[in-house]
PDB file of C-alpha atoms in Angstrom:
ATOM      1  CA  MET R   1      -0.089   0.047   0.027  1.00  0.00           C
ATOM      2  CA  SER R   2       1.361   3.466  -0.928  1.00  0.00           C
ATOM      3  CA  ASN R   3       1.809   5.973   1.764  1.00  0.00           C
ATOM      4  CA  THR R   4       1.636   8.762  -0.665  1.00  0.00           C
ATOM      5  CA  THR R   5      -1.137  11.200   0.138  1.00  0.00           C
ATOM      6  CA  THR R   6      -2.537  13.739  -2.365  1.00  0.00           C
ATOM      7  CA  SER R   7      -2.972  17.157  -1.223  1.00  0.00           C
ATOM      8  CA  PRO R   8      -6.483  18.840  -1.856  1.00  0.00           C
ATOM      9  CA  PRO R   9      -6.848  21.176  -4.715  1.00  0.00           C
ATOM     10  CA  THR R  10      -6.082  24.772  -4.278  1.00  0.00           C
ATOM     11  CA  HIS R  11      -8.907  26.984  -4.780  1.00  0.00           C
ATOM     12  CA  TYR R  12      -9.041  30.498  -6.170  1.00  0.00           C
ATOM     13  CA  LYS R  13     -11.588  33.184  -7.355  1.00  0.00           C
ATOM     14  CA  ILE R  14     -10.880  35.781  -9.964  1.00  0.00           C
ATOM     15  CA  PHE R  15     -12.900  38.966 -10.340  1.00  0.00           C
ATOM     16  CA  CYS R  16     -12.484  40.776 -13.447  1.00  0.00           C
ATOM     17  CA  ASP R  17     -13.570  44.102 -15.026  1.00  0.00           C
ATOM     18  CA  GLU R  18     -12.769  45.991 -18.210  1.00  0.00           C
ATOM     19  CA  SER R  19     -12.723  49.665 -19.181  1.00  0.00           C
ATOM     20  CA  CYS R  20     -13.194  51.266 -22.608  1.00  0.00           C
ATOM     21  CA  HIS R  21     -13.409  47.789 -24.251  1.00  0.00           C
ATOM     22  CA  LEU R  22     -15.278  48.977 -27.242  1.00  0.00           C
ATOM     23  CA  LEU R  23     -13.440  49.646 -30.524  1.00  0.00           C
ATOM     24  CA  SER R  24     -15.311  52.956 -31.092  1.00  0.00           C
ATOM     25  CA  ASP R  25     -15.724  54.963 -28.219  1.00  0.00           C
ATOM     26  CA  SER R  26     -14.261  58.281 -26.590  1.00  0.00           C
ATOM     27  CA  SER R  27     -11.074  56.536 -25.391  1.00  0.00           C
ATOM     28  CA  ASN R  28      -7.928  55.419 -27.296  1.00  0.00           C
ATOM     29  CA  ILE R  29      -6.927  52.723 -24.790  1.00  0.00           C
ATOM     30  CA  MET R  30      -8.491  49.476 -23.425  1.00  0.00           C
ATOM     31  CA  VAL R  31      -7.956  47.906 -20.049  1.00  0.00           C
ATOM     32  CA  PHE R  32      -8.678  44.464 -18.652  1.00  0.00           C
ATOM     33  CA  GLY R  33      -7.930  43.957 -15.023  1.00  0.00           C
ATOM     34  CA  ALA R  34      -8.388  41.003 -12.692  1.00  0.00           C
ATOM     35  CA  ILE R  35      -7.986  40.380  -8.912  1.00  0.00           C
ATOM     36  CA  LYS R  36      -7.117  37.071  -7.816  1.00  0.00           C
ATOM     37  CA  CYS R  37      -8.024  35.706  -4.318  1.00  0.00           C
ATOM     38  CA  ASP R  38      -7.584  32.632  -2.423  1.00  0.00           C
ATOM     39  CA  ALA R  39     -11.266  31.081  -2.295  1.00  0.00           C
ATOM     40  CA  ASP R  40     -11.203  30.661   1.456  1.00  0.00           C
ATOM     41  CA  GLN R  41     -10.164  34.198   1.970  1.00  0.00           C
ATOM     42  CA  VAL R  42     -12.970  35.855  -0.079  1.00  0.00           C
ATOM     43  CA  ALA R  43     -15.427  36.054   2.825  1.00  0.00           C
ATOM     44  CA  ASN R  44     -12.442  37.825   4.909  1.00  0.00           C
ATOM     45  CA  ALA R  45     -11.811  40.246   2.014  1.00  0.00           C
ATOM     46  CA  ILE R  46     -15.638  41.203   1.855  1.00  0.00           C
ATOM     47  CA  LYS R  47     -16.011  41.617   5.482  1.00  0.00           C
ATOM     48  CA  GLN R  48     -12.949  43.969   5.565  1.00  0.00           C
ATOM     49  CA  ILE R  49     -14.262  45.983   2.651  1.00  0.00           C
ATOM     50  CA  LYS R  50     -17.722  46.174   4.225  1.00  0.00           C
ATOM     51  CA  SER R  51     -16.094  47.306   7.465  1.00  0.00           C
ATOM     52  CA  LEU R  52     -14.543  50.137   5.549  1.00  0.00           C
ATOM     53  CA  ARG R  53     -17.841  51.143   4.144  1.00  0.00           C
ATOM     54  CA  VAL R  54     -19.372  51.414   7.665  1.00  0.00           C
ATOM     55  CA  VAL R  55     -16.326  53.568   8.987  1.00  0.00           C
ATOM     56  CA  HIS R  56     -16.314  55.970   6.097  1.00  0.00           C
ATOM     57  CA  ASN R  57     -20.202  55.822   5.625  1.00  0.00           C
ATOM     58  CA  TYR R  58     -19.929  54.707   2.145  1.00  0.00           C
ATOM     59  CA  HIS R  59     -22.811  52.576   1.030  1.00  0.00           C
ATOM     60  CA  THR R  60     -23.058  52.946  -2.757  1.00  0.00           C
ATOM     61  CA  GLU R  61     -21.359  50.962  -5.493  1.00  0.00           C
ATOM     62  CA  ILE R  62     -17.634  51.874  -6.081  1.00  0.00           C
ATOM     63  CA  LYS R  63     -17.225  53.117  -9.588  1.00  0.00           C
ATOM     64  CA  TRP R  64     -14.289  55.084 -11.047  1.00  0.00           C
ATOM     65  CA  THR R  65     -16.749  57.229 -13.124  1.00  0.00           C
ATOM     66  CA  LYS R  66     -18.680  58.168  -9.888  1.00  0.00           C
ATOM     67  CA  LEU R  67     -16.109  59.441  -7.429  1.00  0.00           C
ATOM     68  CA  HIS R  68     -16.788  61.792  -4.631  1.00  0.00           C
ATOM     69  CA  THR R  69     -13.916  64.251  -3.083  1.00  0.00           C
ATOM     70  CA  LYS R  70     -15.747  63.721   0.268  1.00  0.00           C
ATOM     71  CA  HIS R  71     -14.937  59.942   0.124  1.00  0.00           C
ATOM     72  CA  LEU R  72     -11.191  60.230  -0.543  1.00  0.00           C
ATOM     73  CA  PRO R  73     -10.401  58.838   2.831  1.00  0.00           C
ATOM     74  CA  PHE R  74     -12.521  55.663   1.932  1.00  0.00           C
ATOM     75  CA  TYR R  75     -10.626  55.230  -1.384  1.00  0.00           C
ATOM     76  CA  LYS R  76      -7.486  55.491  -0.014  1.00  0.00           C
ATOM     77  CA  ALA R  77      -8.440  53.055   2.898  1.00  0.00           C
ATOM     78  CA  LEU R  78      -9.725  50.686   0.205  1.00  0.00           C
ATOM     79  CA  ILE R  79      -6.158  50.823  -1.620  1.00  0.00           C
ATOM     80  CA  ASN R  80      -4.317  50.344   1.566  1.00  0.00           C
ATOM     81  CA  LEU R  81      -6.454  47.198   2.138  1.00  0.00           C
ATOM     82  CA  PHE R  82      -5.690  45.720  -1.221  1.00  0.00           C
ATOM     83  CA  PHE R  83      -1.733  46.109  -0.551  1.00  0.00           C
ATOM     84  CA  ASP R  84      -2.168  44.869   3.153  1.00  0.00           C
ATOM     85  CA  CYS R  85      -4.021  41.579   2.130  1.00  0.00           C
ATOM     86  CA  HIS R  86      -1.275  39.247   1.036  1.00  0.00           C
ATOM     87  CA  PHE R  87      -4.018  36.931  -0.425  1.00  0.00           C
ATOM     88  CA  LEU R  88      -5.018  39.642  -3.134  1.00  0.00           C
ATOM     89  CA  LYS R  89      -3.224  39.954  -6.277  1.00  0.00           C
ATOM     90  CA  PHE R  90      -4.089  42.138  -9.241  1.00  0.00           C
ATOM     91  CA  LYS R  91      -2.987  42.098 -12.790  1.00  0.00           C
ATOM     92  CA  ALA R  92      -3.906  44.495 -15.622  1.00  0.00           C
ATOM     93  CA  THR R  93      -3.501  44.520 -19.493  1.00  0.00           C
ATOM     94  CA  VAL R  94      -3.422  48.262 -21.056  1.00  0.00           C
ATOM     95  CA  VAL R  95      -3.973  48.477 -24.631  1.00  0.00           C
ATOM     96  CA  LEU R  96      -2.355  51.708 -25.961  1.00  0.00           C
ATOM     97  CA  ASP R  97      -3.355  53.316 -29.196  1.00  0.00           C
ATOM     98  CA  LYS R  98      -6.262  51.127 -29.969  1.00  0.00           C
ATOM     99  CA  ASN R  99      -7.138  53.166 -33.222  1.00  0.00           C
ATOM    100  CA  LEU R 100      -3.861  51.277 -34.623  1.00  0.00           C
ATOM    101  CA  LEU R 101      -5.399  48.070 -34.073  1.00  0.00           C
ATOM    102  CA  ASP R 102      -5.509  45.838 -37.252  1.00  0.00           C
ATOM    103  CA  HIS R 103      -8.030  43.389 -36.902  1.00  0.00           C
ATOM    104  CA  GLU R 104      -8.074  42.246 -40.448  1.00  0.00           C
ATOM    105  CA  LYS R 105      -4.544  41.474 -40.289  1.00  0.00           C
ATOM    106  CA  TYR R 106      -3.974  39.948 -36.771  1.00  0.00           C
ATOM    107  CA  ASN R 107      -7.324  38.958 -35.190  1.00  0.00           C
ATOM    108  CA  ASN R 108      -9.471  37.333 -38.085  1.00  0.00           C
ATOM    109  CA  GLY R 109     -11.278  40.685 -38.601  1.00  0.00           C
ATOM    110  CA  SER R 110     -12.866  40.510 -35.204  1.00  0.00           C
ATOM    111  CA  HIS R 111     -12.534  42.932 -32.380  1.00  0.00           C
ATOM    112  CA  ALA R 112     -13.896  40.151 -30.253  1.00  0.00           C
ATOM    113  CA  ASP R 113     -11.111  37.969 -30.917  1.00  0.00           C
ATOM    114  CA  PHE R 114      -8.758  40.661 -29.844  1.00  0.00           C
ATOM    115  CA  TYR R 115     -10.773  40.932 -26.592  1.00  0.00           C
ATOM    116  CA  TYR R 116     -10.342  37.265 -26.062  1.00  0.00           C
ATOM    117  CA  LYS R 117      -6.458  37.749 -26.493  1.00  0.00           C
ATOM    118  CA  MET R 118      -6.353  40.731 -23.991  1.00  0.00           C
ATOM    119  CA  ALA R 119      -8.261  38.871 -21.239  1.00  0.00           C
ATOM    120  CA  TYR R 120      -5.953  35.769 -22.004  1.00  0.00           C
ATOM    121  CA  TYR R 121      -2.717  37.713 -21.388  1.00  0.00           C
ATOM    122  CA  SER R 122      -4.171  39.183 -18.237  1.00  0.00           C
ATOM    123  CA  LEU R 123      -5.289  35.945 -16.843  1.00  0.00           C
ATOM    124  CA  ARG R 124      -2.751  33.618 -17.725  1.00  0.00           C
ATOM    125  CA  ASP R 125      -0.225  33.978 -15.080  1.00  0.00           C
ATOM    126  CA  PHE R 126      -3.116  33.706 -12.596  1.00  0.00           C
ATOM    127  CA  LEU R 127      -3.792  30.060 -13.933  1.00  0.00           C
ATOM    128  CA  SER R 128      -0.335  28.539 -13.829  1.00  0.00           C
ATOM    129  CA  THR R 129      -0.491  26.471 -10.494  1.00  0.00           C
ATOM    130  CA  PRO R 130      -1.095  22.577 -11.040  1.00  0.00           C
ATOM    131  CA  ASN R 131      -3.956  20.890  -8.883  1.00  0.00           C
ATOM    132  CA  THR R 132      -5.813  23.882  -8.618  1.00  0.00           C
ATOM    133  CA  THR R 133      -9.397  25.084  -9.403  1.00  0.00           C
ATOM    134  CA  TYR R 134     -10.331  28.499 -10.514  1.00  0.00           C
ATOM    135  CA  GLN R 135     -13.606  30.621 -10.680  1.00  0.00           C
ATOM    136  CA  ILE R 136     -13.585  33.454 -12.727  1.00  0.00           C
ATOM    137  CA  TYR R 137     -16.384  36.195 -12.312  1.00  0.00           C
ATOM    138  CA  PHE R 138     -16.942  38.743 -15.148  1.00  0.00           C
ATOM    139  CA  ASP R 139     -18.910  42.116 -14.740  1.00  0.00           C
ATOM    140  CA  TYR R 140     -21.885  42.225 -16.727  1.00  0.00           C
ATOM    141  CA  VAL R 141     -21.503  44.373 -19.722  1.00  0.00           C
ATOM    142  CA  ASP R 142     -24.270  43.411 -22.259  1.00  0.00           C
ATOM    143  CA  THR R 143     -26.523  40.331 -23.211  1.00  0.00           C
ATOM    144  CA  GLN R 144     -23.475  38.588 -24.775  1.00  0.00           C
ATOM    145  CA  GLY R 145     -21.696  38.306 -21.365  1.00  0.00           C
ATOM    146  CA  ASN R 146     -22.424  34.712 -20.791  1.00  0.00           C
ATOM    147  CA  ASN R 147     -21.317  33.745 -24.397  1.00  0.00           C
ATOM    148  CA  LYS R 148     -18.166  35.760 -24.005  1.00  0.00           C
ATOM    149  CA  ALA R 149     -17.335  34.213 -20.813  1.00  0.00           C
ATOM    150  CA  SER R 150     -17.876  30.703 -22.226  1.00  0.00           C
ATOM    151  CA  ARG R 151     -15.750  31.356 -25.083  1.00  0.00           C
ATOM    152  CA  LEU R 152     -12.921  32.656 -23.017  1.00  0.00           C
ATOM    153  CA  ARG R 153     -13.053  29.667 -20.693  1.00  0.00           C
ATOM    154  CA  ASP R 154     -12.813  27.388 -23.548  1.00  0.00           C
ATOM    155  CA  ILE R 155      -9.792  29.661 -24.862  1.00  0.00           C
ATOM    156  CA  LEU R 156      -7.983  29.418 -21.532  1.00  0.00           C
ATOM    157  CA  ILE R 157      -8.401  25.828 -21.198  1.00  0.00           C
ATOM    158  CA  ASN R 158      -7.119  25.106 -24.673  1.00  0.00           C
ATOM    159  CA  ARG R 159      -4.098  27.376 -24.378  1.00  0.00           C
ATOM    160  CA  MET R 160      -3.354  25.849 -21.002  1.00  0.00           C
ATOM    161  CA  HIS R 161      -3.437  22.426 -22.840  1.00  0.00           C
ATOM    162  CA  GLY R 162      -6.372  21.416 -21.005  1.00  0.00           C
ATOM    163  CA  ASN R 163      -4.727  21.070 -17.668  1.00  0.00           C
ATOM    164  CA  LEU R 164      -7.094  23.523 -15.901  1.00  0.00           C
ATOM    165  CA  GLU R 165     -10.291  22.930 -13.783  1.00  0.00           C
ATOM    166  CA  LEU R 166     -12.022  26.407 -14.571  1.00  0.00           C
ATOM    167  CA  SER R 167     -15.397  27.879 -14.458  1.00  0.00           C
ATOM    168  CA  THR R 168     -16.544  31.087 -15.496  1.00  0.00           C
ATOM    169  CA  GLN R 169     -19.784  33.235 -14.280  1.00  0.00           C
ATOM    170  CA  VAL R 170     -21.308  36.549 -15.104  1.00  0.00           C
ATOM    171  CA  ILE R 171     -22.409  38.825 -12.288  1.00  0.00           C
ATOM    172  CA  ARG R 172     -23.346  42.467 -11.825  1.00  0.00           C
ATOM    173  CA  SER R 173     -20.734  44.685 -10.264  1.00  0.00           C
ATOM    174  CA  HIS R 174     -23.006  45.828  -7.500  1.00  0.00           C
ATOM    175  CA  GLU R 175     -23.061  42.334  -6.401  1.00  0.00           C
ATOM    176  CA  SER R 176     -19.267  42.126  -5.782  1.00  0.00           C
ATOM    177  CA  ASN R 177     -17.086  44.373  -3.702  1.00  0.00           C
ATOM    178  CA  LEU R 178     -14.042  42.720  -5.311  1.00  0.00           C
ATOM    179  CA  ILE R 179     -15.239  43.656  -8.792  1.00  0.00           C
ATOM    180  CA  GLN R 180     -15.743  47.259  -7.575  1.00  0.00           C
ATOM    181  CA  LEU R 181     -12.204  47.313  -6.262  1.00  0.00           C
ATOM    182  CA  CYS R 182     -11.038  46.080  -9.475  1.00  0.00           C
ATOM    183  CA  ASP R 183     -12.945  48.878 -11.246  1.00  0.00           C
ATOM    184  CA  LEU R 184     -11.262  51.516  -8.984  1.00  0.00           C
ATOM    185  CA  LEU R 185      -7.863  49.950  -9.977  1.00  0.00           C
ATOM    186  CA  ILE R 186      -8.239  49.792 -13.680  1.00  0.00           C
ATOM    187  CA  GLY R 187      -9.908  53.085 -13.741  1.00  0.00           C
ATOM    188  CA  ALA R 188      -6.929  54.883 -12.156  1.00  0.00           C
ATOM    189  CA  ILE R 189      -4.527  53.089 -14.625  1.00  0.00           C
ATOM    190  CA  GLY R 190      -6.710  53.819 -17.465  1.00  0.00           C
ATOM    191  CA  TYR R 191      -6.793  57.500 -16.618  1.00  0.00           C
ATOM    192  CA  VAL R 192      -3.082  57.799 -16.264  1.00  0.00           C
ATOM    193  CA  ASN R 193      -2.544  56.209 -19.757  1.00  0.00           C
ATOM    194  CA  ARG R 194      -5.074  58.234 -21.598  1.00  0.00           C
ATOM    195  CA  ASN R 195      -3.479  61.057 -23.843  1.00  0.00           C
ATOM    196  CA  ASP R 196      -6.849  62.525 -24.667  1.00  0.00           C
ATOM    197  CA  LEU R 197      -7.591  63.934 -21.358  1.00  0.00           C
ATOM    198  CA  ALA R 198      -6.409  67.108 -19.480  1.00  0.00           C
ATOM    199  CA  HIS R 199      -6.269  65.094 -16.311  1.00  0.00           C
ATOM    200  CA  LEU R 200      -7.845  67.939 -14.301  1.00  0.00           C
ATOM    201  CA  SER R 201      -9.738  65.916 -11.842  1.00  0.00           C
ATOM    202  CA  SER R 202      -8.273  66.608  -8.322  1.00  0.00           C
ATOM    203  CA  ILE R 203     -10.108  63.350  -6.751  1.00  0.00           C
ATOM    204  CA  LYS R 204      -8.899  61.011  -9.583  1.00  0.00           C
ATOM    205  CA  ASN R 205      -5.267  62.630  -9.384  1.00  0.00           C
ATOM    206  CA  GLN R 206      -5.225  62.052  -5.558  1.00  0.00           C
ATOM    207  CA  ILE R 207      -6.352  58.551  -5.918  1.00  0.00           C
ATOM    208  CA  ILE R 208      -3.571  57.799  -8.499  1.00  0.00           C
ATOM    209  CA  GLU R 209      -0.876  59.322  -6.377  1.00  0.00           C
ATOM    210  CA  HIS R 210      -1.803  57.174  -3.558  1.00  0.00           C
ATOM    211  CA  LEU R 211      -1.805  54.085  -5.743  1.00  0.00           C
ATOM    212  CA  LYS R 212       1.599  55.015  -6.909  1.00  0.00           C
ATOM    213  CA  VAL R 213       2.977  55.411  -3.565  1.00  0.00           C
ATOM    214  CA  LYS R 214       1.470  52.201  -2.343  1.00  0.00           C
ATOM    215  CA  SER R 215       2.672  50.188  -5.094  1.00  0.00           C
ATOM    216  CA  HIS R 216       5.997  51.752  -5.627  1.00  0.00           C
ATOM    217  CA  ARG R 217       5.695  52.215  -9.060  1.00  0.00           C
ATOM    218  CA  SER R 218       4.379  54.418 -12.072  1.00  0.00           C
ATOM    219  CA  LEU R 219       1.240  53.333 -13.684  1.00  0.00           C
ATOM    220  CA  ASN R 220       2.207  53.816 -17.221  1.00  0.00           C
ATOM    221  CA  ILE R 221       5.285  51.551 -17.388  1.00  0.00           C
ATOM    222  CA  ALA R 222       4.838  47.711 -17.665  1.00  0.00           C
ATOM    223  CA  SER R 223       5.918  45.407 -14.696  1.00  0.00           C
ATOM    224  CA  ALA R 224       8.643  43.016 -14.642  1.00  0.00           C
ATOM    225  CA  PRO R 225       7.053  39.560 -15.343  1.00  0.00           C
ATOM    226  CA  TRP R 226       7.720  38.196 -11.883  1.00  0.00           C
ATOM    227  CA  GLU R 227       6.057  40.978  -9.992  1.00  0.00           C
ATOM    228  CA  GLU R 228       2.858  39.228  -8.671  1.00  0.00           C
ATOM    229  CA  LYS R 229       1.095  41.721  -6.286  1.00  0.00           C
ATOM    230  CA  PHE R 230       0.547  44.549  -8.568  1.00  0.00           C
ATOM    231  CA  ASN R 231       1.388  43.822 -12.485  1.00  0.00           C
ATOM    232  CA  LEU R 232       0.907  45.829 -15.397  1.00  0.00           C
ATOM    233  CA  PHE R 233       1.244  44.556 -18.983  1.00  0.00           C
ATOM    234  CA  LEU R 234       1.115  47.352 -21.756  1.00  0.00           C
ATOM    235  CA  PHE R 235       0.481  46.348 -25.247  1.00  0.00           C
ATOM    236  CA  SER R 236       1.099  48.698 -28.249  1.00  0.00           C
ATOM    237  CA  PRO R 237      -0.266  47.584 -31.527  1.00  0.00           C
ATOM    238  CA  ARG R 238       2.104  47.455 -34.596  1.00  0.00           C
ATOM    239  CA  LYS R 239       2.278  50.526 -36.677  1.00  0.00           C
TER     240      LYS R 239
END
């Protein structure tokens, strides 16, 4: 009889959000971000965020597009919480100059195909641990969300050579404090990297400065591949 024991599989949950993902909108960038959390720590993370909400009297959905100056201490505390929690990790892919994207040449003429590539590059480093199960949650964007999530699941499993236990689910952002946290982070990153704005928002600039201090990095320079806590991947289309 063998004495070998098999460790139970590790379980992670990943919470995703995207910004300026449409090909034709007012922004010339796209951002896809994801927060990875040990599944057994998700309840702990949510409890801590809810506690901050009570302390700072903040009870609405956290959205980069709806910031209020009076809530700056809450936003800073939320960023502090992310960096203090060792079980939370973040990665984002920033697409620069999306008007230069040549879908006909590189993406089978499909902006959706490019979206899947962007999501794959954001998530692949989160899915590299063997004997691990993953649940990925996507923010509801439109009625095609479930189809996109299912398609992305198939792509991820195929690219990881099938050695992956993975499920996907679409939820609405107001249901998830961790998707809302992801929205805040990718909002700051997107704002810094947009060259079509005057960057005059005081509240946004203060949040960005705090995030730069906590992350010890600029938000418009790619991270080293081995950086796990707060990783940025910048993609520039070929000219």
